[in-house]
mmCIF file of C-alpha atoms and ligand atoms in Angstrom:
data_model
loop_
_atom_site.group_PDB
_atom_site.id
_atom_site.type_symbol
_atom_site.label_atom_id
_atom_site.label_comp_id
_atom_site.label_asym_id
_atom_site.label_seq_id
_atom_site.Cartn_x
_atom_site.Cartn_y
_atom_site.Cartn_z
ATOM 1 C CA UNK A 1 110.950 -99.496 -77.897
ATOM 2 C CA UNK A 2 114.020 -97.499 -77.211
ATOM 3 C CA UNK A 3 113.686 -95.706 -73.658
ATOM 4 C CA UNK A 4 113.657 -92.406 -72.896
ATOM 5 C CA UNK A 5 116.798 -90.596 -71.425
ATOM 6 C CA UNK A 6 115.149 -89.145 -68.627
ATOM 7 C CA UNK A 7 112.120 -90.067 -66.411
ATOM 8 C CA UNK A 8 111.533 -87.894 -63.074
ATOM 9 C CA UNK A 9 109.242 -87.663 -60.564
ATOM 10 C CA UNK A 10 107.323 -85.935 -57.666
ATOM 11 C CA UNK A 11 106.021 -88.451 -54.768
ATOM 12 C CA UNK A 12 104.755 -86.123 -52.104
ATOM 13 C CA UNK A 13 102.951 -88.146 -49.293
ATOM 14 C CA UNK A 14 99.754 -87.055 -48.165
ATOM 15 C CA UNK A 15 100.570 -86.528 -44.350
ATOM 16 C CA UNK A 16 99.662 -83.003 -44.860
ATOM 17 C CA UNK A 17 99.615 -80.050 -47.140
ATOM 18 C CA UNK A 18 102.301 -79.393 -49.477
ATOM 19 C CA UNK A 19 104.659 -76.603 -47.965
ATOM 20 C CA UNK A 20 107.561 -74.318 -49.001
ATOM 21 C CA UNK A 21 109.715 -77.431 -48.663
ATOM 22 C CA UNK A 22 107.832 -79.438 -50.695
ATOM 23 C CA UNK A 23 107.363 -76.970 -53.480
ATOM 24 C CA UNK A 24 111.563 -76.681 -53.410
ATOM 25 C CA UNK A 25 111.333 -80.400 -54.035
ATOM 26 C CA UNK A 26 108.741 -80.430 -56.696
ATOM 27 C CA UNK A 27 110.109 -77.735 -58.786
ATOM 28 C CA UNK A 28 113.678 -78.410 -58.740
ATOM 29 C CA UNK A 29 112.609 -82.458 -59.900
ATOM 30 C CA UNK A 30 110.222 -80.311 -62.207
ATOM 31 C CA UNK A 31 113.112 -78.425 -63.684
ATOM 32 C CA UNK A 32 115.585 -80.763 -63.975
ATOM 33 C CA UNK A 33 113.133 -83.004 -65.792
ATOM 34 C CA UNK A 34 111.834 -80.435 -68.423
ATOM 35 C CA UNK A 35 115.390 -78.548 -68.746
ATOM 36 C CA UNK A 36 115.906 -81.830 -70.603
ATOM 37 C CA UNK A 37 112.374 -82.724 -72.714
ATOM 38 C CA UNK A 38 111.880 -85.366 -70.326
ATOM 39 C CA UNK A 39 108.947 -87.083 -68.749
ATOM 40 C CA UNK A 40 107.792 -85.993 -64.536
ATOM 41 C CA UNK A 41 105.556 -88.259 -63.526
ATOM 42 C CA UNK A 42 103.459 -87.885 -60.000
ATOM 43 C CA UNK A 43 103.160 -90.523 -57.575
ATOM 44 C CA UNK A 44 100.998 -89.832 -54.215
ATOM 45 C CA UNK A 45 102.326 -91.954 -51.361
ATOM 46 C CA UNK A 46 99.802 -92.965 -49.426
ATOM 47 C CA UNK A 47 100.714 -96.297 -47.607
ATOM 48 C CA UNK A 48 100.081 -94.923 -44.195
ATOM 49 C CA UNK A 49 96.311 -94.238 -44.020
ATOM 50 C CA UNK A 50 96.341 -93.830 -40.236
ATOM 51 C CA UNK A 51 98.834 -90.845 -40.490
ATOM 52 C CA UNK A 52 96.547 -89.436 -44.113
ATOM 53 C CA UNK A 53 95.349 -85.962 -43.405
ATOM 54 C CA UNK A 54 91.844 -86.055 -44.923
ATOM 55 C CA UNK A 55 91.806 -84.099 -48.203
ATOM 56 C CA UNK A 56 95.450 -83.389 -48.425
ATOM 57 C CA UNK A 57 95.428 -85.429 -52.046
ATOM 58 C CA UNK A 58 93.122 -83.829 -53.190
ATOM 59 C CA UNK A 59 94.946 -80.544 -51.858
ATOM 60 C CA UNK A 60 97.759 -81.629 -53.307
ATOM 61 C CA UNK A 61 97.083 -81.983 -56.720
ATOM 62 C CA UNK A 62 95.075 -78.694 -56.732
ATOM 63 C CA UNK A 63 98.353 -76.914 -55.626
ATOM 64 C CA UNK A 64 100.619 -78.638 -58.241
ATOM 65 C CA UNK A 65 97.854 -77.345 -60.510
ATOM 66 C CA UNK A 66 97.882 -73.939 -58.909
ATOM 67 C CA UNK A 67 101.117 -73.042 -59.361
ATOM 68 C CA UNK A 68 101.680 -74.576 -62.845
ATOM 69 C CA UNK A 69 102.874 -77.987 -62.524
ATOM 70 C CA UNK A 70 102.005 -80.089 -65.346
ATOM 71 C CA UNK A 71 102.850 -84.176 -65.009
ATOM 72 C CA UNK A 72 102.728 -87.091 -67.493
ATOM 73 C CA UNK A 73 100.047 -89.554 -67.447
ATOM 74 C CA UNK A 74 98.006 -90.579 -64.786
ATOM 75 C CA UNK A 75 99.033 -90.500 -60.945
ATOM 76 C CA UNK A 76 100.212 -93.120 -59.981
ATOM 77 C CA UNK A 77 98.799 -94.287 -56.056
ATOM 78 C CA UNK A 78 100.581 -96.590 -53.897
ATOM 79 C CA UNK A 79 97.991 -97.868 -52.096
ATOM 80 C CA UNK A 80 97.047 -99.552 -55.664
ATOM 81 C CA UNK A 81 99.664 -100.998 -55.701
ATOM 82 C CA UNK A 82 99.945 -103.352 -52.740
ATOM 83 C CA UNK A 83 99.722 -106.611 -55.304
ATOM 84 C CA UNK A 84 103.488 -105.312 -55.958
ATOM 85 C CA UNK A 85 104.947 -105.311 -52.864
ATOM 86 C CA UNK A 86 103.370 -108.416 -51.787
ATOM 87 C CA UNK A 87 104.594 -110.599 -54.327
ATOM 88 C CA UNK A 88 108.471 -109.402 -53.541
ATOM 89 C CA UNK A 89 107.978 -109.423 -49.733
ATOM 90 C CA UNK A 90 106.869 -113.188 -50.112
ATOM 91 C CA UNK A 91 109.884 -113.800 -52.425
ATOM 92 C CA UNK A 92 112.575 -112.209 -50.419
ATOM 93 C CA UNK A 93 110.852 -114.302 -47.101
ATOM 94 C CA UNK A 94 110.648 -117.598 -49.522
ATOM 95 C CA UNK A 95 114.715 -117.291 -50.426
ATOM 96 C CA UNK A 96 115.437 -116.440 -46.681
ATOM 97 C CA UNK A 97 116.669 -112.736 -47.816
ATOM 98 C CA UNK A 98 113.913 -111.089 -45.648
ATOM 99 C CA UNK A 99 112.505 -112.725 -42.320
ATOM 100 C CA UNK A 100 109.843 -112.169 -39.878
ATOM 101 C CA UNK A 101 110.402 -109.781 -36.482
ATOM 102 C CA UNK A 102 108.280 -109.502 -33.423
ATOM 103 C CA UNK A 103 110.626 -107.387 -31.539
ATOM 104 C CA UNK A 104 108.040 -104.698 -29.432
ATOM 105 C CA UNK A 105 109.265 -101.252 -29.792
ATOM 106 C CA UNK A 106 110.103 -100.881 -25.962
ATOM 107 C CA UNK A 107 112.688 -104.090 -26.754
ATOM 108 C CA UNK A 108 114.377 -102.239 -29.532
ATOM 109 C CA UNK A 109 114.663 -98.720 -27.619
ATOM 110 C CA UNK A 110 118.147 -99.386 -26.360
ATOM 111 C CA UNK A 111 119.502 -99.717 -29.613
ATOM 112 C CA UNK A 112 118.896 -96.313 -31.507
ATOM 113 C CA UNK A 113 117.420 -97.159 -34.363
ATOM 114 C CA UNK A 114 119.419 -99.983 -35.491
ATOM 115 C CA UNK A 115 118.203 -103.216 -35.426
ATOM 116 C CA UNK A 116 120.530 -105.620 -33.345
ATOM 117 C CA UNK A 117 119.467 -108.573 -35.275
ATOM 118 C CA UNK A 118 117.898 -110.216 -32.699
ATOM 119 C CA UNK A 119 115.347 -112.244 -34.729
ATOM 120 C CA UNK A 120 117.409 -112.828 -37.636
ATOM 121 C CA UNK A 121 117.513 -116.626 -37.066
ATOM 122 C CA UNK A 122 114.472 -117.709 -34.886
ATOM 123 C CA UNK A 123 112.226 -118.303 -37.962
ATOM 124 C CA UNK A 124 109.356 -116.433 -37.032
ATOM 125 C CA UNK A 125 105.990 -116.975 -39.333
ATOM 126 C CA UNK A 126 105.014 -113.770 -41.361
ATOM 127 C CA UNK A 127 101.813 -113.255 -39.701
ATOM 128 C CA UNK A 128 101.322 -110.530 -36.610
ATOM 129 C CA UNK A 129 105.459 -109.673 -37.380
ATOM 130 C CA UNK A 130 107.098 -106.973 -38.964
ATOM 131 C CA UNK A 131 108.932 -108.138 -41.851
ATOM 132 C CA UNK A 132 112.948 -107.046 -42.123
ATOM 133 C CA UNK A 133 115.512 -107.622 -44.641
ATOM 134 C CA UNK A 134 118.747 -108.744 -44.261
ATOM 135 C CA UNK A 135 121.479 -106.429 -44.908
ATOM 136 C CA UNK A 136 125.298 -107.155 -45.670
ATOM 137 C CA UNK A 137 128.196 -105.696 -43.811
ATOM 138 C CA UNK A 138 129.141 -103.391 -46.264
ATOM 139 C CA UNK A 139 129.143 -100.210 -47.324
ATOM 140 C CA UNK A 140 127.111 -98.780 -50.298
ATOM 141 C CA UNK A 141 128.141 -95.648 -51.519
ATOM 142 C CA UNK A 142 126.743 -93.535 -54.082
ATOM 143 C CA UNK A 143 128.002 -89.666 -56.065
ATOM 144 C CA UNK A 144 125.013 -87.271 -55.433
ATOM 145 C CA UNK A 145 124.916 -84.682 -58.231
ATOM 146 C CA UNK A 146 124.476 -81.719 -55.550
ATOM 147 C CA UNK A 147 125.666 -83.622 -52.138
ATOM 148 C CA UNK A 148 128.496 -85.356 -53.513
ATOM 149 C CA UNK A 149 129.661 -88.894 -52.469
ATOM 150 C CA UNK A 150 127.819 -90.059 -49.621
ATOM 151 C CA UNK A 151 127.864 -93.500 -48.373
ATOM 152 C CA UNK A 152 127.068 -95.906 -45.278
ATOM 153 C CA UNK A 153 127.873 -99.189 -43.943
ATOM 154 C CA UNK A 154 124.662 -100.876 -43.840
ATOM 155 C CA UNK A 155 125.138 -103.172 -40.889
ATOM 156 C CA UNK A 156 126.257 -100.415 -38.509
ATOM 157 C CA UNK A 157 124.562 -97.396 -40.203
ATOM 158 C CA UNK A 158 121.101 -98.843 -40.644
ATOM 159 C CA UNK A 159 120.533 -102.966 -39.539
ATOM 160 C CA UNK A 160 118.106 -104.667 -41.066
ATOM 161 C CA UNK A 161 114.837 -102.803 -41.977
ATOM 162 C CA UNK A 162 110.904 -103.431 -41.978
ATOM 163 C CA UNK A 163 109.677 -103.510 -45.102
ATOM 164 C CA UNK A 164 106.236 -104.535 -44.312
ATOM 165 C CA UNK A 165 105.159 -102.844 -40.817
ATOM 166 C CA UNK A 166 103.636 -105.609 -37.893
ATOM 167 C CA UNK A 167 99.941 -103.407 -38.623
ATOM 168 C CA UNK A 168 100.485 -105.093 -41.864
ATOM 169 C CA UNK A 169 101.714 -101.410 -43.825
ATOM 170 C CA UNK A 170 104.265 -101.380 -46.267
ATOM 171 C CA UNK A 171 107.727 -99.431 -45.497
ATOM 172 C CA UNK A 172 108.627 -97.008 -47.454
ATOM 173 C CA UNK A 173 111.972 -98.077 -48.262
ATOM 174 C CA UNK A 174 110.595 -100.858 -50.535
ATOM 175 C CA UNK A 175 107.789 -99.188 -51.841
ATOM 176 C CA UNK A 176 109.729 -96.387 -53.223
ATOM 177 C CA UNK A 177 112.585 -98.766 -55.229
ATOM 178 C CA UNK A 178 110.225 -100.864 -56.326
ATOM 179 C CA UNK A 179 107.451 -97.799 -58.239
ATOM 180 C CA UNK A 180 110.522 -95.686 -59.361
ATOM 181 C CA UNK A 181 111.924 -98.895 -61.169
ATOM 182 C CA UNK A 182 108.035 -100.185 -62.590
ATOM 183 C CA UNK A 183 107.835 -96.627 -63.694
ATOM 184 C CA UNK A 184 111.042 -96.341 -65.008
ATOM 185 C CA UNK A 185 112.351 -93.078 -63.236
ATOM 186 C CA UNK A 186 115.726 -92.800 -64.416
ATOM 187 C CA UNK A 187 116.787 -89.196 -62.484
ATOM 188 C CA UNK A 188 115.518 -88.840 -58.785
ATOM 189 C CA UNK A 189 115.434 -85.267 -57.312
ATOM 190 C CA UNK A 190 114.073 -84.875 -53.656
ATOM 191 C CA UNK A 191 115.086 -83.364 -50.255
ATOM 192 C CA UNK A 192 118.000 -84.188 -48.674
ATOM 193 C CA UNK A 193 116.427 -85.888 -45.288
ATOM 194 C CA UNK A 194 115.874 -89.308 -48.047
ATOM 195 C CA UNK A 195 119.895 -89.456 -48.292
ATOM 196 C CA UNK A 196 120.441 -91.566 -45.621
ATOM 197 C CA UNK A 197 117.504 -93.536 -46.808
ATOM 198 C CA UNK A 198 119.716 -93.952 -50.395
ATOM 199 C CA UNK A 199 121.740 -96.512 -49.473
ATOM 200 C CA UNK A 200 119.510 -99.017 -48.467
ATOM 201 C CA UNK A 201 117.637 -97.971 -51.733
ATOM 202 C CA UNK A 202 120.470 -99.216 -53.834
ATOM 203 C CA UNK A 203 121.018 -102.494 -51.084
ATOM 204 C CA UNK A 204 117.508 -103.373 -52.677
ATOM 205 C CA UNK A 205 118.284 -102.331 -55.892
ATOM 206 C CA UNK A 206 121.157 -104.583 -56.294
ATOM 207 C CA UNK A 207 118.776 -107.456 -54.581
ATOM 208 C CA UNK A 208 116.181 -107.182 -56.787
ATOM 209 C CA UNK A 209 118.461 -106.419 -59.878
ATOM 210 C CA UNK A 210 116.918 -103.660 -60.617
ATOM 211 C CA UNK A 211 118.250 -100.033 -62.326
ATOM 212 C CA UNK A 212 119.950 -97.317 -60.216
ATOM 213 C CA UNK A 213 118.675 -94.327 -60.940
ATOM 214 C CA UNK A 214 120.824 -90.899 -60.864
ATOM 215 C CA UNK A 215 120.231 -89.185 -57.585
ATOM 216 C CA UNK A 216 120.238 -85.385 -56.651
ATOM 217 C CA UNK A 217 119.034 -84.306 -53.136
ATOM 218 C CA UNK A 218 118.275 -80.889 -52.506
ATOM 219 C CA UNK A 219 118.622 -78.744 -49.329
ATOM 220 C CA UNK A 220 116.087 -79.396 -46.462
ATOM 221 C CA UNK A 221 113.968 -76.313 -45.601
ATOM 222 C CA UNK A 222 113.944 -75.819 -42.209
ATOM 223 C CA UNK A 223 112.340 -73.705 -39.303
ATOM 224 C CA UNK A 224 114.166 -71.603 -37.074
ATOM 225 C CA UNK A 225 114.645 -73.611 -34.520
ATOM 226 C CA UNK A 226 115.854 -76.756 -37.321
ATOM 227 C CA UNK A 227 112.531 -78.513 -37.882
ATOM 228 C CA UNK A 228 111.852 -79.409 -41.300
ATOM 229 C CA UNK A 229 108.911 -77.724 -42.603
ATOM 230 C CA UNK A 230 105.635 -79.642 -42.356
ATOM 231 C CA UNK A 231 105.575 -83.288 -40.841
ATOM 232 C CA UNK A 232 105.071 -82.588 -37.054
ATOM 233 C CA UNK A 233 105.045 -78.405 -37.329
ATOM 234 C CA UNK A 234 102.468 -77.865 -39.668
ATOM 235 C CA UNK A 235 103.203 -75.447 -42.127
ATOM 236 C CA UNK A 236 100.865 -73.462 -44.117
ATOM 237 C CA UNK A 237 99.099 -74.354 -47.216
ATOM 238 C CA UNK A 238 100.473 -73.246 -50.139
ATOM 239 C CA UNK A 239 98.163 -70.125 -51.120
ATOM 240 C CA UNK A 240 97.164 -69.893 -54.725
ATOM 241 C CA UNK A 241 97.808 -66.713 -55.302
ATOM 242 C CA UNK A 242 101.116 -66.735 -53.728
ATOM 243 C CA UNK A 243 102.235 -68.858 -56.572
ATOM 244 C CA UNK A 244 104.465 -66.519 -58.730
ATOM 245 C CA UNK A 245 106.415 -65.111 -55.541
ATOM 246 C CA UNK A 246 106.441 -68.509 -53.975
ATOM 247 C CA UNK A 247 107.537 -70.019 -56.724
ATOM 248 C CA UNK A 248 110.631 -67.009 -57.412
ATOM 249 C CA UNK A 249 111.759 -67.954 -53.732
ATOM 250 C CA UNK A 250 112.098 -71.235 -54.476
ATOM 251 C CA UNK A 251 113.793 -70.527 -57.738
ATOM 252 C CA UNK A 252 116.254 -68.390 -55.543
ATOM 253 C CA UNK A 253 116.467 -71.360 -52.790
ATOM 254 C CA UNK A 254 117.491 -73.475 -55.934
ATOM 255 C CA UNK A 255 120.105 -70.949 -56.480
ATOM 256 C CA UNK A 256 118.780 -70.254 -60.084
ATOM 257 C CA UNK A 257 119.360 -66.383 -60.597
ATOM 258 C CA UNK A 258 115.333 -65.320 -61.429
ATOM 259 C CA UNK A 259 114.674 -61.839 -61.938
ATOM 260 C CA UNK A 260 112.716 -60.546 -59.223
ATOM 261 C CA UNK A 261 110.003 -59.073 -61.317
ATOM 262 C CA UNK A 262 108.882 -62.266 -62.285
ATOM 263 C CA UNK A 263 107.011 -62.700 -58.900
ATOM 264 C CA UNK A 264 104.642 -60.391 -60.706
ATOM 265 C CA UNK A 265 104.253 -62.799 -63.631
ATOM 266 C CA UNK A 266 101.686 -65.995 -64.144
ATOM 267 C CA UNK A 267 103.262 -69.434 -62.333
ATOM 268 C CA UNK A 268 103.633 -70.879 -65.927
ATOM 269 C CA UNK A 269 106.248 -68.221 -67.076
ATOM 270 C CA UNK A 270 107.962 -68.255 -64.262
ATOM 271 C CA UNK A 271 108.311 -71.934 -64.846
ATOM 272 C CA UNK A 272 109.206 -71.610 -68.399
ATOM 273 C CA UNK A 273 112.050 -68.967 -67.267
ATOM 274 C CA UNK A 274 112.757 -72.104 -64.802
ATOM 275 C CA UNK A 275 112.983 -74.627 -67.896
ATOM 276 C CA UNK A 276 115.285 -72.409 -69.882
ATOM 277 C CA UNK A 277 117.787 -71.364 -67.342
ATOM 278 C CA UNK A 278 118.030 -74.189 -65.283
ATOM 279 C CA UNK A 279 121.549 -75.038 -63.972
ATOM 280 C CA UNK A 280 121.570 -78.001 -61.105
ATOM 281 C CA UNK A 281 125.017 -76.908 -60.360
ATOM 282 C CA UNK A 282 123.881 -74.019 -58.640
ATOM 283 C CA UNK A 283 122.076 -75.327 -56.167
ATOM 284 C CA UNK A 284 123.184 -74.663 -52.849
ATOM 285 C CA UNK A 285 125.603 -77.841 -51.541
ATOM 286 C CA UNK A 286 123.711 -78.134 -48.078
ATOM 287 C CA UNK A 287 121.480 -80.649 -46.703
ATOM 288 C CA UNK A 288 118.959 -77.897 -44.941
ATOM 289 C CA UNK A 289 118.817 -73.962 -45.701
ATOM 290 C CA UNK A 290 116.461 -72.101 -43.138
ATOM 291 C CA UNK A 291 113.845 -70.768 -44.468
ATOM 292 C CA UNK A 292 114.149 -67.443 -42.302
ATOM 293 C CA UNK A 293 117.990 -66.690 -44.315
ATOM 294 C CA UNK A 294 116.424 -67.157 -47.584
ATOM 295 C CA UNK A 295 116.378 -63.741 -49.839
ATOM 296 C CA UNK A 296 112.305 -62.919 -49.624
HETATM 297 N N1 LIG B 1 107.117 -89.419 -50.121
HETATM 298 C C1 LIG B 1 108.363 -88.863 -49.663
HETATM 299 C C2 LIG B 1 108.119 -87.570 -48.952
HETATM 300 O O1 LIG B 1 107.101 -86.927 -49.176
HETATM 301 C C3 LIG B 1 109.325 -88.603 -50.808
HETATM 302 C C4 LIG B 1 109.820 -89.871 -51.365
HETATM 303 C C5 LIG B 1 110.897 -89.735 -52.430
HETATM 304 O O2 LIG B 1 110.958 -88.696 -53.109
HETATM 305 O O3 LIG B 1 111.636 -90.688 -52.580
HETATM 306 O O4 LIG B 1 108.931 -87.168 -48.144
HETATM 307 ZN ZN1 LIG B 2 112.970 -108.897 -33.877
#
């Protein structure tokens, strides 16, 4: 089976609605897949149901619908895929690569963020701990296609991360290497506030030997006073009938040139005219564009 040149995807998390923000995100992974013939797949990241706003999924996917999105196969749902995670979690914690942490949050509030370490070594048992991995003292650098070279020296930048939360959740960080490699995502476009979450992606990558995909983050869009959109300010809905106009803005966030009458048109041409002008290099080399300076 010979693969295929290029697998992308959309993994919004169902925290809330999908916003402005997120429909930046979703069309410019969108375009950049089709401007090619390539796959988009959909993946709804659900592995916090605590912070799950009832009926955003289900929102979700009506929106994508909405305003023309069409993705290959089925969705795929992390919370199916626990099994997954499990079996590497136990691995990494068999070899010694990952260990158990019951640090409290008030113990770790002196240190910013970055984890000091401080159970590296006492052997902890997995159960009520947070499970971290162990990260070198190095620095992992990467080229972003819009950003440019970006890169971080684990120990310092980041320390060694949870990838299974004490309530027993799975971390993001791990979830998302592992489901873009089983699905076989080969280009991954998404907002810029996941690039210092990229280097610890490709730590795991090179861990787990597993592919590094091609990476493009797109500017953040943010509220006036520098919030990203959605998350704790919640933003509205996307309206379906807004679709065409909204989905000309974003074009014009992208930097993508779209004739303005188009915002008159149905969501799919305005797509299609997405699809056959596309040009990544255009987009705007920021990590956050307000959403108040963008042209209407
Ligand atoms: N689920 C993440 C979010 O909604 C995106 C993850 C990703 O694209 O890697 O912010
Ligand atoms: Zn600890």
């Amino acid at each position: 089976m010979n693969t295929p040149a290029y697998i992308g995807r959309f993994a919004p998390t169902p925290s809330g609605f999908l916003h402005f923000g997120s429909l930046v995100a979703a069309l410019a992974s969108y375009l950049d897949a089709r401007a090619v013939g390539g796959r988009w797949l959909l993946r709804m990241e659900d592995l916090d149901p605590p912070r799950e706003m009832p009926g955003a999924q289900a929102a979700i996917l009506k929106a994508l619908e909405n305003y023309g999105f069409e993705w290959d196969g089925e969705v795929v749902y992390q919370s199916l895929r626990h099994h997954a995670y499990a079996q590497v979690i136990d691995r990494l914690f068999q070899q010694g690569l990952a260990y158990a942490c019951t640090c409290s949050r008030k113990q770790l509030e002196p240190y910013n963020g970055i984890y000091p370490g401080l159970c590296r070594n006492l052997g902890h048992g997995q159960e009520d701990a947070a499970i971290r991995i162990r990260v070198p003292e190095l620095n992992y650098a990467f080229v972003d296609r819009v950003q440019g070279r970006f890169e971080q020296h684990l120990g310092r930048d980041s320390g060694d991360f949870v990838i299974r939360r004490r309530d027993g959740l799975y971390a993001y960080q791990l979830a998302v290497v592992l489901d873009d490699a089983w699905q076989g995502v080969t280009h991954i476009v998404r907002g810029a506030d996941l690039l210092d979450s990229t280097p610890r992606h490709l730590y795991l990558q090179e861990l787990l030997g597993l592919p590094q995909p091609k990476y493009l983050h797109v500017p953040l869009i943010t509220q006036p006073d520098g919030h990203k959109l959605g998350k704790s300010y919640r933003s509205p809905p996307l309206e379906a009938d807004q679709a065409a106009p909204l989905l000309v803005r974003a074009l014009r966030a992208l930097g993508q040139p779209v004739p303005l009458e188009l915002r008159g048109a149905m969501p799919g041409e305005v797509l299609a005219w997405g699809i056959a002008h596309w040009n990544a290099e255009l987009i705007p080399r920021a990590l956050s564009l307000p959403e108040a300076q963008l042209p209407a």
